[in-house]
XYZ file of N, CA and C in Angstrom:
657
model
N 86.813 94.525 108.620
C 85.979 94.078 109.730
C 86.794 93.214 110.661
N 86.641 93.341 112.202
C 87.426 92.600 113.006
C 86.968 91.594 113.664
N 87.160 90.222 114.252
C 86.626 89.167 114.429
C 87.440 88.943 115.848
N 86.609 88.806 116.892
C 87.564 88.010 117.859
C 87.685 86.594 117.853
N 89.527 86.089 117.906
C 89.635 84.324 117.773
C 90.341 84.148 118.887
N 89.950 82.710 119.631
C 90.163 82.208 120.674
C 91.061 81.422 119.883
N 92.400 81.537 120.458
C 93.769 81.052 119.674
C 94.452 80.362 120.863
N 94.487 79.241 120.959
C 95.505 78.066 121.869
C 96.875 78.047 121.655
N 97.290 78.121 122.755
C 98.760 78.557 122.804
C 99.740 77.745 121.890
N 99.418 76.519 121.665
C 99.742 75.853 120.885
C 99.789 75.514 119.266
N 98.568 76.742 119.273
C 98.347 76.633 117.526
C 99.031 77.691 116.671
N 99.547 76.716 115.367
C 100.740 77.229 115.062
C 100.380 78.157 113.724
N 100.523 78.966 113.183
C 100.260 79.709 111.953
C 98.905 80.506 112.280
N 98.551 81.319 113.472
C 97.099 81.878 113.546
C 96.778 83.045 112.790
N 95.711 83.375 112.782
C 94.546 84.250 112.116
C 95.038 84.122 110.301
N 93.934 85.026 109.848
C 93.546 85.306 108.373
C 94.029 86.553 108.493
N 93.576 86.812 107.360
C 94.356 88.503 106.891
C 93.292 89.831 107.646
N 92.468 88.845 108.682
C 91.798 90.267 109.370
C 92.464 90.655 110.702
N 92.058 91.668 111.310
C 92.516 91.842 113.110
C 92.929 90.798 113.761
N 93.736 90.436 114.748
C 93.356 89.328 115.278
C 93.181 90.072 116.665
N 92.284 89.267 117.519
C 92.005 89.828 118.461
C 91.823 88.597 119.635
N 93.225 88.245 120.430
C 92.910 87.300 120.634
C 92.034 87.225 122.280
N 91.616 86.571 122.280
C 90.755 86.295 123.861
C 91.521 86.766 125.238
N 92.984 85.676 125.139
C 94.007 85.083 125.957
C 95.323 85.166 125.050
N 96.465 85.385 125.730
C 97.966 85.148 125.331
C 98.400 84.369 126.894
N 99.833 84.249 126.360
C 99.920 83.674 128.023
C 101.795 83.032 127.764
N 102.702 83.537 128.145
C 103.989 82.780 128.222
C 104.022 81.426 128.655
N 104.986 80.795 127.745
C 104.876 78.875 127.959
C 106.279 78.889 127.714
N 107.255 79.345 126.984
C 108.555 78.708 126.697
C 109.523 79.671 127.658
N 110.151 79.423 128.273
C 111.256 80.043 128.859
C 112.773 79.394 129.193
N 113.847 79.797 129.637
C 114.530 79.395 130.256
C 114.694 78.885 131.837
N 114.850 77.898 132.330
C 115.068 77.519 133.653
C 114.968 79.043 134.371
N 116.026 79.707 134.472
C 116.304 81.061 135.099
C 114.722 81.944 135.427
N 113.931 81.581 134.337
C 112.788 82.307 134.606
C 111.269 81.782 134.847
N 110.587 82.677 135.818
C 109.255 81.541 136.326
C 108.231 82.261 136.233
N 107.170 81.560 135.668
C 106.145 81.967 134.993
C 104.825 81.994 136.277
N 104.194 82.937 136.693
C 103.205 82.841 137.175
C 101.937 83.873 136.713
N 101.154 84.135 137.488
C 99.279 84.593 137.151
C 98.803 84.012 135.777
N 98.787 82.495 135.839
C 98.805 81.669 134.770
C 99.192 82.166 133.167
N 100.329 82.282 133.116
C 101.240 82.219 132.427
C 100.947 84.050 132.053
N 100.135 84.958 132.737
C 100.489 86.252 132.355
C 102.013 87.047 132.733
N 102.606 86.209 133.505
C 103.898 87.083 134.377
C 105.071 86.253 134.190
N 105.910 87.214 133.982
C 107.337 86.226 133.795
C 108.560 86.780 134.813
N 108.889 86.234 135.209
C 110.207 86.987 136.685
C 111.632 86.280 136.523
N 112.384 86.856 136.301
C 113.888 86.333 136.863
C 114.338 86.050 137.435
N 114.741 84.836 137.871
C 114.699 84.238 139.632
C 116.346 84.007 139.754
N 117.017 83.883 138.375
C 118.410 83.688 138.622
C 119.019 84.395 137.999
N 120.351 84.372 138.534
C 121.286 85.693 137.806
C 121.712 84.721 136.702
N 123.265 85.829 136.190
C 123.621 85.528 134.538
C 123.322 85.994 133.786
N 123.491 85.497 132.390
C 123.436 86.212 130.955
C 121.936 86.751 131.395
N 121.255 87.683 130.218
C 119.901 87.714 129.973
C 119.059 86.613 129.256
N 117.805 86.266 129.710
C 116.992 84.975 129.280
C 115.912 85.395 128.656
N 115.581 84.877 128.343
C 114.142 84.936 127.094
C 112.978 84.038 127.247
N 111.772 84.700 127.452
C 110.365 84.207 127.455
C 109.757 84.505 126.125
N 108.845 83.250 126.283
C 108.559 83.478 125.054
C 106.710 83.269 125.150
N 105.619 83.791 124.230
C 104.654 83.132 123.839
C 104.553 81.577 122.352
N 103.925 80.828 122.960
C 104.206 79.861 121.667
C 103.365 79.912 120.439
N 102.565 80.471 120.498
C 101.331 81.378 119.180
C 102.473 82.364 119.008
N 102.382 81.322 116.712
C 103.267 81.912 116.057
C 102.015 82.613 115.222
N 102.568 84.114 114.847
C 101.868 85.044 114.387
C 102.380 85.277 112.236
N 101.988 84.503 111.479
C 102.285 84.711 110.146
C 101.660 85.173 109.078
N 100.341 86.023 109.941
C 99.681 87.095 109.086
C 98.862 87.921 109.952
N 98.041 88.765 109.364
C 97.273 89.501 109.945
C 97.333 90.492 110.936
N 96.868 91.375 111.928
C 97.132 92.225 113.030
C 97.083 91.626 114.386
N 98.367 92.079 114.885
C 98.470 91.791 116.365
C 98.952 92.745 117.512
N 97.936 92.653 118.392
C 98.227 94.019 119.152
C 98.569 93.519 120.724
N 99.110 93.364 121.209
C 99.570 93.286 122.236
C 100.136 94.322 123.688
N 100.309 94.097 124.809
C 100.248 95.678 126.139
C 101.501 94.500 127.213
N 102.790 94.837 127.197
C 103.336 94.530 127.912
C 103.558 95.341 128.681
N 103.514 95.234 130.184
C 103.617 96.040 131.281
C 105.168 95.599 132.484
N 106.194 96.786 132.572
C 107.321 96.565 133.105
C 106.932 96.598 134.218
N 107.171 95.338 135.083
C 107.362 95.247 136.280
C 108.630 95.419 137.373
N 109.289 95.419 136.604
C 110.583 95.766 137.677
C 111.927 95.324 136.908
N 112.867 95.841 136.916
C 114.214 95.667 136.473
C 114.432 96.007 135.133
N 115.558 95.684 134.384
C 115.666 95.369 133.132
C 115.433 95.166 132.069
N 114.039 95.220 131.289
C 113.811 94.484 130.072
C 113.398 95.152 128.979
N 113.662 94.308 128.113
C 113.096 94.730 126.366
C 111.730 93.377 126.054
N 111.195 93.838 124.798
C 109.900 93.514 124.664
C 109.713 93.578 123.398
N 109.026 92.110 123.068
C 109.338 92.243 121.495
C 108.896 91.025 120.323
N 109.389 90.606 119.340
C 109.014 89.364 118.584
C 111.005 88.540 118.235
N 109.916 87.918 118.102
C 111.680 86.549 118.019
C 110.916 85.476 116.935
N 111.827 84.718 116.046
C 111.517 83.942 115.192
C 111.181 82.682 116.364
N 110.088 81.440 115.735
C 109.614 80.771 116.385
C 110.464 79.670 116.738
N 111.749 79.684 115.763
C 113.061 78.454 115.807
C 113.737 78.939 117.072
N 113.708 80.126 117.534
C 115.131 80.950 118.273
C 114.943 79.716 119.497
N 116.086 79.134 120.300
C 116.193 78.282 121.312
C 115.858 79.266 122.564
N 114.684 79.156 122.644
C 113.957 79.863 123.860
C 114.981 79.260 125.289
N 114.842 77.958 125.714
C 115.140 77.287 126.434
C 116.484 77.652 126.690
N 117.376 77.836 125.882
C 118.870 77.736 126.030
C 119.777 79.094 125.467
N 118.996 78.927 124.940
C 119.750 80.386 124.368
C 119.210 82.047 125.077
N 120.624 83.147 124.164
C 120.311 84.515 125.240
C 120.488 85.415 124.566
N 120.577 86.683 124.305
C 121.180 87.527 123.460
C 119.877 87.950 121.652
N 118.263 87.615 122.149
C 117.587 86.812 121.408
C 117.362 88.212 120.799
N 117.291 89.541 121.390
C 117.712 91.210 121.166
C 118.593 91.589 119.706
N 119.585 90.605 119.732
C 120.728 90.718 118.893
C 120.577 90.318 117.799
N 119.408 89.421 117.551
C 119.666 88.517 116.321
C 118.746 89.346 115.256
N 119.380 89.566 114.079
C 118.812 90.382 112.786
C 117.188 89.883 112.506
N 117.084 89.093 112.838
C 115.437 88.485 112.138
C 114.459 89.247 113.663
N 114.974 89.700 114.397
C 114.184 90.227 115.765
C 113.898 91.375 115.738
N 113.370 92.207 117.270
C 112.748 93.418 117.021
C 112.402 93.091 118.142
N 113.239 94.493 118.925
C 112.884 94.637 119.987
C 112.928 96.296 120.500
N 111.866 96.575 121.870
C 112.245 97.945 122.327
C 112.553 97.573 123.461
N 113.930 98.254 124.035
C 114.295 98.420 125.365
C 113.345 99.166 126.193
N 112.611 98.935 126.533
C 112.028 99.450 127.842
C 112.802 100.604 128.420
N 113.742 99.963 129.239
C 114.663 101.074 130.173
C 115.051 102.108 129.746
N 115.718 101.837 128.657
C 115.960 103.193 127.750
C 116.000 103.680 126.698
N 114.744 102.842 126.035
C 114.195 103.564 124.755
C 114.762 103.053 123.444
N 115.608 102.027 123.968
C 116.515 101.772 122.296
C 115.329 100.691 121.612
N 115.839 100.486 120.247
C 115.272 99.372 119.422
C 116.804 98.807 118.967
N 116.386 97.492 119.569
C 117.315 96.179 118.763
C 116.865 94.925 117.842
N 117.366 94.598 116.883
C 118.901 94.937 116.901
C 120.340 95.840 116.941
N 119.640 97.074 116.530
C 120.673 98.018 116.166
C 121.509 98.670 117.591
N 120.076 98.686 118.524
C 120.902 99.248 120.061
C 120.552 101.005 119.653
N 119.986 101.270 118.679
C 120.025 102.969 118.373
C 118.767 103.356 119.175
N 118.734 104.823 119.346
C 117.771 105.249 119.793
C 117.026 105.571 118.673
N 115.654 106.027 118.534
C 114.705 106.169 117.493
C 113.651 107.174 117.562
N 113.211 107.350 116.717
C 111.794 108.460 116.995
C 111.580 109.335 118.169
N 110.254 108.937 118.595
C 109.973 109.455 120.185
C 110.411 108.743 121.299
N 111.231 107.543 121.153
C 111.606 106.587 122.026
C 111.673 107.068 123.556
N 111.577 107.184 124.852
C 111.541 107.375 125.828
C 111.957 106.354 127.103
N 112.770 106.571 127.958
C 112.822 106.101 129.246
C 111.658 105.304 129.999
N 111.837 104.550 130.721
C 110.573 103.658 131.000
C 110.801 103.473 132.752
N 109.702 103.605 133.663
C 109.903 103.429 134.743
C 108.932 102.093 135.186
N 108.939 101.398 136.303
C 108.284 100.317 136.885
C 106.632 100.449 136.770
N 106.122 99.806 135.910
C 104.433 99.958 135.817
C 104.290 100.783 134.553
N 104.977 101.159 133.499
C 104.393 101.449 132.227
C 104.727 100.256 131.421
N 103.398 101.221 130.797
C 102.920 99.842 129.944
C 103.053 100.163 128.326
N 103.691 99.083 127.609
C 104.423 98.878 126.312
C 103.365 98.327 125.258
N 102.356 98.724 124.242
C 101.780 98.177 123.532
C 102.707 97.925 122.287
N 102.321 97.067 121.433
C 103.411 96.541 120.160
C 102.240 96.052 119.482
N 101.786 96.893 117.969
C 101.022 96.680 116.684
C 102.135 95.799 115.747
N 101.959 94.493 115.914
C 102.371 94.313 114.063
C 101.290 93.842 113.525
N 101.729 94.659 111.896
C 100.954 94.303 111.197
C 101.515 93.923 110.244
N 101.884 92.580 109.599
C 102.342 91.512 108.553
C 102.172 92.063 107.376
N 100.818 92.617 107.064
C 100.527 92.719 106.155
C 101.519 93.962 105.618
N 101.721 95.027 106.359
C 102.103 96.142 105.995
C 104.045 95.733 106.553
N 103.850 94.890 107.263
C 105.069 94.281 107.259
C 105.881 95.225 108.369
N 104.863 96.116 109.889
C 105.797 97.230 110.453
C 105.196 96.380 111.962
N 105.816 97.184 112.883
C 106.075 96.966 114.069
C 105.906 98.384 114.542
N 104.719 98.868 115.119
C 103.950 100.054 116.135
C 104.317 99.818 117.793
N 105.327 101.049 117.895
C 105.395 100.978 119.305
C 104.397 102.037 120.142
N 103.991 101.711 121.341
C 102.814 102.333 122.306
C 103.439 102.669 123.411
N 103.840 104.245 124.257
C 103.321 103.687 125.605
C 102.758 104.563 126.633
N 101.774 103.609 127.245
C 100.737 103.860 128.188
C 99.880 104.858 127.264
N 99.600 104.025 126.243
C 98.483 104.574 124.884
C 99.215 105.312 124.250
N 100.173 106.028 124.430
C 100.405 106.866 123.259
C 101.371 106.380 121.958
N 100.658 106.707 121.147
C 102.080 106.410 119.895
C 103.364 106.912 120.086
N 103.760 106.009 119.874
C 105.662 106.615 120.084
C 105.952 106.688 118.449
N 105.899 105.709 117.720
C 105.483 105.685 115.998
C 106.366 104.003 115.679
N 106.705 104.013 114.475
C 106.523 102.814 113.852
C 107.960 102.438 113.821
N 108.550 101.503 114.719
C 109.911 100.983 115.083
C 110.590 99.913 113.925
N 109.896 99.406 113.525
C 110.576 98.255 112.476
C 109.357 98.036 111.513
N 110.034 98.019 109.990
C 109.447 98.075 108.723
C 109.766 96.407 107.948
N 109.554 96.306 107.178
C 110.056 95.085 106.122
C 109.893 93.928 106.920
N 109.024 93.478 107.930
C 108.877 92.152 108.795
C 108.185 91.339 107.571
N 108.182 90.428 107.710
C 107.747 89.102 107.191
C 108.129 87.703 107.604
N 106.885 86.924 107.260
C 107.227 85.627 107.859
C 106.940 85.296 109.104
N 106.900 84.346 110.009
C 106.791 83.886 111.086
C 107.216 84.566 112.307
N 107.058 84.816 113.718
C 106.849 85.528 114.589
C 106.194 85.245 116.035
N 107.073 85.406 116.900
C 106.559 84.963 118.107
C 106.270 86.592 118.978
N 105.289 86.553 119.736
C 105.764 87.706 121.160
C 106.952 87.006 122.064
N 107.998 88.278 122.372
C 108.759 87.545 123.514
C 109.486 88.523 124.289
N 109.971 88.750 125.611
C 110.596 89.306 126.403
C 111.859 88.388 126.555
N 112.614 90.164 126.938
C 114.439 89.769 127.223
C 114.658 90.241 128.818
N 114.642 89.347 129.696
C 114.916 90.062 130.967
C 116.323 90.132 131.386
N 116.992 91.002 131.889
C 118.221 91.281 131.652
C 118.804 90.711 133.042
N 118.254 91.488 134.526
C 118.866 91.370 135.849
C 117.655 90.099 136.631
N 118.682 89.791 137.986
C 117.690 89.209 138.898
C 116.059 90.141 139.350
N 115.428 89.324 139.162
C 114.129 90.502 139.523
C 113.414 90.987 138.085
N 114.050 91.401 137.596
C 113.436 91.619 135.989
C 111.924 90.677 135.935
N 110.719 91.581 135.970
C 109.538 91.088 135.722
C 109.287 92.072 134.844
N 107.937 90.729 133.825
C 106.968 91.569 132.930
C 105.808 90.670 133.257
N 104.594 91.719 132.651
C 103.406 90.848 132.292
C 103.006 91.004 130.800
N 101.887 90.421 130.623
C 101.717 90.704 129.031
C 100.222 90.405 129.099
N 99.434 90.532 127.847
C 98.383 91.071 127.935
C 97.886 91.133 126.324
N 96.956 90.697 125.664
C 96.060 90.449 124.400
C 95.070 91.724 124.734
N 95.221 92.540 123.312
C 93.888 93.803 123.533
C 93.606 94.209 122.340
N 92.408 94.634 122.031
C 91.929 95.161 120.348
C 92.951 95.819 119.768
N 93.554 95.637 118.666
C 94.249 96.581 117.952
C 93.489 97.737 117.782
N 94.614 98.529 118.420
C 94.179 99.971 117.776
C 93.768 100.447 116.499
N 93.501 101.301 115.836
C 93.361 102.327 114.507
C 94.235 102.584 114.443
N 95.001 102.386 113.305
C 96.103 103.147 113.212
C 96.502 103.521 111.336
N 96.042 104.746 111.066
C 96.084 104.752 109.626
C 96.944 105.670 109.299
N 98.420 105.108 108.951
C 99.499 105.800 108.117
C 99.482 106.444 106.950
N 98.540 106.001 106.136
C 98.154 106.743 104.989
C 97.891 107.858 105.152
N 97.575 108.003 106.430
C 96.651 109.650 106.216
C 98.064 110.742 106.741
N 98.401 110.178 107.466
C 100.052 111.082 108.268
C 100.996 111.509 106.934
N 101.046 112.793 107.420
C 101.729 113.267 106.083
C 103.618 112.836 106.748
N 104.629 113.255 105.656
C 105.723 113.462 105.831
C 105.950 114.325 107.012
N 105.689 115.289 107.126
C 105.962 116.208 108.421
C 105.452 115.955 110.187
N 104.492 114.758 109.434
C 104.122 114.221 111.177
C 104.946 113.129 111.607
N 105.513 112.391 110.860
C 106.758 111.492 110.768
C 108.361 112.089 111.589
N 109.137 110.835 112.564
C 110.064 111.681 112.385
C 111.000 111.168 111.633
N 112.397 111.235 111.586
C 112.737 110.888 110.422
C 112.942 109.313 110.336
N 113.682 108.872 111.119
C 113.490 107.434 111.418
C 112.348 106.499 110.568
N 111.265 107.427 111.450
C 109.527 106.874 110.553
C 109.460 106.898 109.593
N 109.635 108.119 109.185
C 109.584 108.292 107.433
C 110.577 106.551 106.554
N 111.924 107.073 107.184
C 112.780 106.013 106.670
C 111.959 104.365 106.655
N 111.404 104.721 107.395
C 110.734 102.723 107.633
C 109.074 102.908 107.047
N 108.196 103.864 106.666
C 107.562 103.750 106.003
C 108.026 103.741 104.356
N 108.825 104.200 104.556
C 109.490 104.056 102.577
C 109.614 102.359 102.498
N 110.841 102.072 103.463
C 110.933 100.595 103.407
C 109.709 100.069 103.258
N 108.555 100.254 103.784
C 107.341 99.096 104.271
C 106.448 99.713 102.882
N 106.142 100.561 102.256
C 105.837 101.011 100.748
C 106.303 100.001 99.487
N 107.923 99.915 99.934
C 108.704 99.347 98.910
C 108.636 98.355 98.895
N 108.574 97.563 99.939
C 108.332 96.009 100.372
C 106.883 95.690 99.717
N 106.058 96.617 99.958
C 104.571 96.238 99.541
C 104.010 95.890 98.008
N 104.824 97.217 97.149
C 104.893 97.327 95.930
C 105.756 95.990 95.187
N 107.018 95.576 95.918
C 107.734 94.300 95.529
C 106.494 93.007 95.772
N 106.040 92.872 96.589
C 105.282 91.911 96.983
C 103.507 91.442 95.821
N 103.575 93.043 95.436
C 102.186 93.158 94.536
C 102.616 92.668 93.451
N 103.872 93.344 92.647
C 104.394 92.878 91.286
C 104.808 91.324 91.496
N 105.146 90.606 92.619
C 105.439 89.440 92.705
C 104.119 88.209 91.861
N 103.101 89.034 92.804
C 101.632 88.387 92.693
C 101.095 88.593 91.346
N 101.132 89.970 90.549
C 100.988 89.854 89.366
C 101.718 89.123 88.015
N 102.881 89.354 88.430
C 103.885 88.292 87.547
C 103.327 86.674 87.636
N 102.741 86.535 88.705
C 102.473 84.754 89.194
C 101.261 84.917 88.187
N 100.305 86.068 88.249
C 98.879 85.694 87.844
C 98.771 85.716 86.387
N 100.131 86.491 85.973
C 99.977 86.520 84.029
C 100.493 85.567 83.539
């Protein structure tokens, strides 16, 4: 059953193990280089240099989160970042192993920089949905509604939303919306591509480690 929670940007560890569905999201942490406007839905690149990082400050450490980032112009990837990463100062936030990101422009997922699944090219005004679900421990990429399929497996732990804008001009917006349906159980091997397959094994294996953990605690 799904519950909508009105979650303050500020509050740290949100939802229970149901949907979360939040009201409002809204970018608060960024670098100088980047400026936040349509109260905190839009983020723009106002200065050149390395690539910079926006961030939301609702850290996500259970439950479902569904989110619709929409490319506005230039450069960017779209994604989750640990809640320590130095938003403010730091760049390269794409790169770091605990992350998860999809390039927009051209379809990659980083860290690795590989291309994946159905991954696709992205032009100005499509829009990027991103399912994680903690529990199952994966990362669902969307776009402009359609499943592309399941980009990163074995997540756990703490979790921010955040964008990487690369050039001057580089805008996104972002956007809180019902999680979709999305039931993997039922998708056989052959609707998978291989990639998928590979990261539903991981997110199986992770699950099964995690159950025997809990039973060992309870005997």
């Amino acid at each position: 059953e799904s519950r909508t929670v009105a979650v303050p940007a500020s509050l740290m560890g949100c939802c229970s193990g149901k949907t979360a569905v939040l009201s409002s999201i809204e970018f608060s942490r960024t670098h100088e280089r980047i400026e936040i406007s349509e109260g905190g839905a839009k983020v723009t690149k106002v200065g050149g240099g390395k690539d910079r990082v926006a961030a939301v400050e609702t850290v996500m450490t259970e439950g479902r989160h569904f989110v619709e980032f929409t490319k506005e112009s230039g450069d960017v990837l779209v994604g989750l970042i640990r809640p320590e990463f130095d938003v403010e100062q730091g760049n390269n936030a794409h790169k770091e192993e605990d992350h998860a990101f999809y390039h927009c422009t051209g379809g990659h997922k980083y860290p690795s920089g590989g291309q994946w699944g159905a991954s696709t090219e992205a032009v100005d005004g499509d829009r990027f949905g991103l399912l994680l679900d903690l529990e199952a421990g994966s990362l669902i990429v969307f776009k402009n509604d359609e499943r592309l399929g399941m980009m990163a497996a074995g997540l756990a732990g703490s979790y921010c939303w955040a964008t990487v804008l690369y050039n001057k001009g580089a805008a996104v917006k972002i956007k809180a919306l019902p999680a979709p349906k999305v039931k993997p159980s039922r998708r056989t091997a052959d609707d998978m591509t291989e990639d998928e397959a590979a990261l539903a094994i991981q997110s199986r294996v992770r699950s099964r480690a995690t159950k025997t953990k809990v039973d060992e605690t309870r005997s």
